[in-house]
Short mmCIF file of C-alpha atoms in Angstrom, two decimals:
data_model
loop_
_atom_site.label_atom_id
_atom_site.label_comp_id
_atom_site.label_asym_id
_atom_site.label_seq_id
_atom_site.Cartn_x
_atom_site.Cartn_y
_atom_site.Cartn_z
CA UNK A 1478 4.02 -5.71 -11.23
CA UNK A 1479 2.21 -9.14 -9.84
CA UNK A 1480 -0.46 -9.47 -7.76
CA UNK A 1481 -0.81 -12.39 -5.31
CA UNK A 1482 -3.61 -13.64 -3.35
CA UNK A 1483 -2.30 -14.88 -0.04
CA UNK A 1484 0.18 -14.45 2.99
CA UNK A 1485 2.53 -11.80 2.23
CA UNK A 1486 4.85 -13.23 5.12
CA UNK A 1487 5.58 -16.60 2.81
CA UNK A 1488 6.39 -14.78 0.00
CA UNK A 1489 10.20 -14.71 -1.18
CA UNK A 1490 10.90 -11.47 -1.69
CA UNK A 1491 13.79 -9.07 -0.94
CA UNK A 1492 11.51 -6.62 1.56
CA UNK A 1493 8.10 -6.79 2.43
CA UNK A 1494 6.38 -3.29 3.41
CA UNK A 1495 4.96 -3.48 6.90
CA UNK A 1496 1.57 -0.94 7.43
CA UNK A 1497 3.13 0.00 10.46
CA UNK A 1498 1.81 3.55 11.70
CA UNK A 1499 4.03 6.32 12.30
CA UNK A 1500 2.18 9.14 11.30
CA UNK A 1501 -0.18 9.38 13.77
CA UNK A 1502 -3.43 8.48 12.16
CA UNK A 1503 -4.77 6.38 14.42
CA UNK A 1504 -3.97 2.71 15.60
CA UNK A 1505 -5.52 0.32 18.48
CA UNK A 1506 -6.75 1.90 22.08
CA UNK A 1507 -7.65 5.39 22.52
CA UNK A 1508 -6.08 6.79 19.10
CA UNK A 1509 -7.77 3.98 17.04
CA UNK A 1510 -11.56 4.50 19.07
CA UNK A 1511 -10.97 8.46 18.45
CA UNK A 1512 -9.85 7.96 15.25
CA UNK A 1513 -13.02 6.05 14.67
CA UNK A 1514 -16.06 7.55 15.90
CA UNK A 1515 -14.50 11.10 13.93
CA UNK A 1516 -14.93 9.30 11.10
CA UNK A 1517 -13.81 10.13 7.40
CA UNK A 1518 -13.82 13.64 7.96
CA UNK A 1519 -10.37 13.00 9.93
CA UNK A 1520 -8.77 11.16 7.22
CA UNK A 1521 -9.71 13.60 4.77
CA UNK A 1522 -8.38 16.26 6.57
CA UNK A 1523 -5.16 14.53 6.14
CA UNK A 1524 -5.68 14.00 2.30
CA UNK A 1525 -5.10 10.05 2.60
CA UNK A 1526 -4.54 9.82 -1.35
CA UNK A 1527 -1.32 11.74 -0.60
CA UNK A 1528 -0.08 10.14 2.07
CA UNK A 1529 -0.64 6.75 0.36
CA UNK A 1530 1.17 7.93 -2.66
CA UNK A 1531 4.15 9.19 -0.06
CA UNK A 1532 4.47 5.97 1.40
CA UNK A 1533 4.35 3.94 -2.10
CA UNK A 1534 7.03 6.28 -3.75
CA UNK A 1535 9.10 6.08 -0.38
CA UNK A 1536 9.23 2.43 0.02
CA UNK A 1537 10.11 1.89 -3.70
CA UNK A 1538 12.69 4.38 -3.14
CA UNK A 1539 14.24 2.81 -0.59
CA UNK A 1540 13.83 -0.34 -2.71
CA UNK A 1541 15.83 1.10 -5.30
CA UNK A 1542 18.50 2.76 -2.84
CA UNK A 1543 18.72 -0.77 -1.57
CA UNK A 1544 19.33 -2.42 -4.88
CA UNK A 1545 16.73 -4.89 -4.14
CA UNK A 1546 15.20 -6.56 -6.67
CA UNK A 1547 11.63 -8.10 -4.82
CA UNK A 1548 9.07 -5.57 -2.83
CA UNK A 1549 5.77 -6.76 -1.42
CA UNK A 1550 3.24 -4.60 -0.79
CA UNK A 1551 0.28 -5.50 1.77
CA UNK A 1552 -3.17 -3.65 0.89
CA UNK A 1553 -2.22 0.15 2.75
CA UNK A 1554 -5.44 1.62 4.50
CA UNK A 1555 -7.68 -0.34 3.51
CA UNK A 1556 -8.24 -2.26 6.54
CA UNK A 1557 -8.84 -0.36 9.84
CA UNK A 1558 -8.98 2.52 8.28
CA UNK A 1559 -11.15 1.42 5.63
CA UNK A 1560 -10.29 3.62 2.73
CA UNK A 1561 -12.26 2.66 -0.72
CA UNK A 1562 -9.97 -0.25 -2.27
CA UNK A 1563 -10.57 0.75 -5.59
CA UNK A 1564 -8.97 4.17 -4.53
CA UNK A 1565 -5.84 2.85 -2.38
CA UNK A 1566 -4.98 0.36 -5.75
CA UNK A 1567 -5.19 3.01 -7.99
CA UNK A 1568 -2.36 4.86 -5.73
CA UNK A 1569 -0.77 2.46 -5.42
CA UNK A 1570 -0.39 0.74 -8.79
CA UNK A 1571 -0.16 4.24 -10.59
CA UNK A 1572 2.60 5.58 -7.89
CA UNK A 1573 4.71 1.92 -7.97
CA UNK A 1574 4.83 2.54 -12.35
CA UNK A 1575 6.29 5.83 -12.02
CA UNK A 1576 8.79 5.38 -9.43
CA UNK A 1577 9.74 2.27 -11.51
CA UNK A 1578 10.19 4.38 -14.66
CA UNK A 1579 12.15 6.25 -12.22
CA UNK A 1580 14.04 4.31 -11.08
CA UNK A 1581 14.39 0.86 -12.68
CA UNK A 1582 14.25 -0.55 -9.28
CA UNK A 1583 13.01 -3.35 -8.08
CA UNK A 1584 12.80 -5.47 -11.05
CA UNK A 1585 9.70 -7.27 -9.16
CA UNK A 1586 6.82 -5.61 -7.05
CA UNK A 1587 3.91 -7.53 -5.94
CA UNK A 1588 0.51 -6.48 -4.40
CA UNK A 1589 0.19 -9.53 -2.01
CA UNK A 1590 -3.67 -8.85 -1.38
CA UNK A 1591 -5.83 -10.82 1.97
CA UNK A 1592 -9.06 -11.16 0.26
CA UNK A 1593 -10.68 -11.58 -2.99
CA UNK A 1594 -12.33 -8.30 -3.79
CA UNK A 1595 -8.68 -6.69 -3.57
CA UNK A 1596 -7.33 -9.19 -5.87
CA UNK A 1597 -10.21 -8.42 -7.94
CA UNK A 1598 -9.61 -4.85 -7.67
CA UNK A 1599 -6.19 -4.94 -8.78
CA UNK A 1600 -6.49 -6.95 -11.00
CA UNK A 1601 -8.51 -5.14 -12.71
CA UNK A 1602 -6.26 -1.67 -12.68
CA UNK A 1603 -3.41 -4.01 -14.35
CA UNK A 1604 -5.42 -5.25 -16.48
CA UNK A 1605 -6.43 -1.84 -17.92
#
């Protein structure tokens, strides 16, 4: 696993995970401004840690069922939604090492991060 400070849409890589919401926790508009004035209390009450470990071990998943070798991972939740980055990283790094022990598959995942205190953040967790 690699971490990258940059654009995650000039990276080569065989897939790139979009954010993209599907689960109903909130976006732009109405959803995103109810979404924000409840707060954290709304995202707990959907236990965010599990759903970020859901979508990690999905994606790789379909990484491996795909046979492809390069996955790119934006930072998941920590934007909008503004989950602790220390606490999103830890998902995800810890969730991306078991499905590869899994799995095998893909040979190459990197944590393509937009600012400095993610890259930070991570890598520090890789480093440990």
């Amino acid at each position: 696993m690699e971490i990258i400070l940059g654009d995650i849409t000039k990276l080569e890589v065989d897939a790139i995970v979009n954010a993209a919401n599907t689960s109903l926790l909130g976006g732009s508009g109405v959803d995103g401004a109810i979404h924000r004035a409840a707060g954290a209390e709304l995202v707990d009450e959907y236990g965010e840690p599990k759903l970020l470990q859901q979508c990690y071990r999905k994606c790789m998943q379909i990484a491996a069922d795909q046979e492809f070798d390069t996955l790119a991972f934006p930072c998941i939740s920590t934007g909008i939604y503004r989950y602790p980055k220390a606490n999103a990283a830890e998902v995800a790094v810890k969730t991306c090492s078991e499905q590869l022990q899994k799995n095998g598959r893909p040979q190459r995942v990197i944590f393509c991060c937009y600012d400095q205190e993610n890259y930070e953040i991570y890598q520090r967790i890789l480093s440990v």
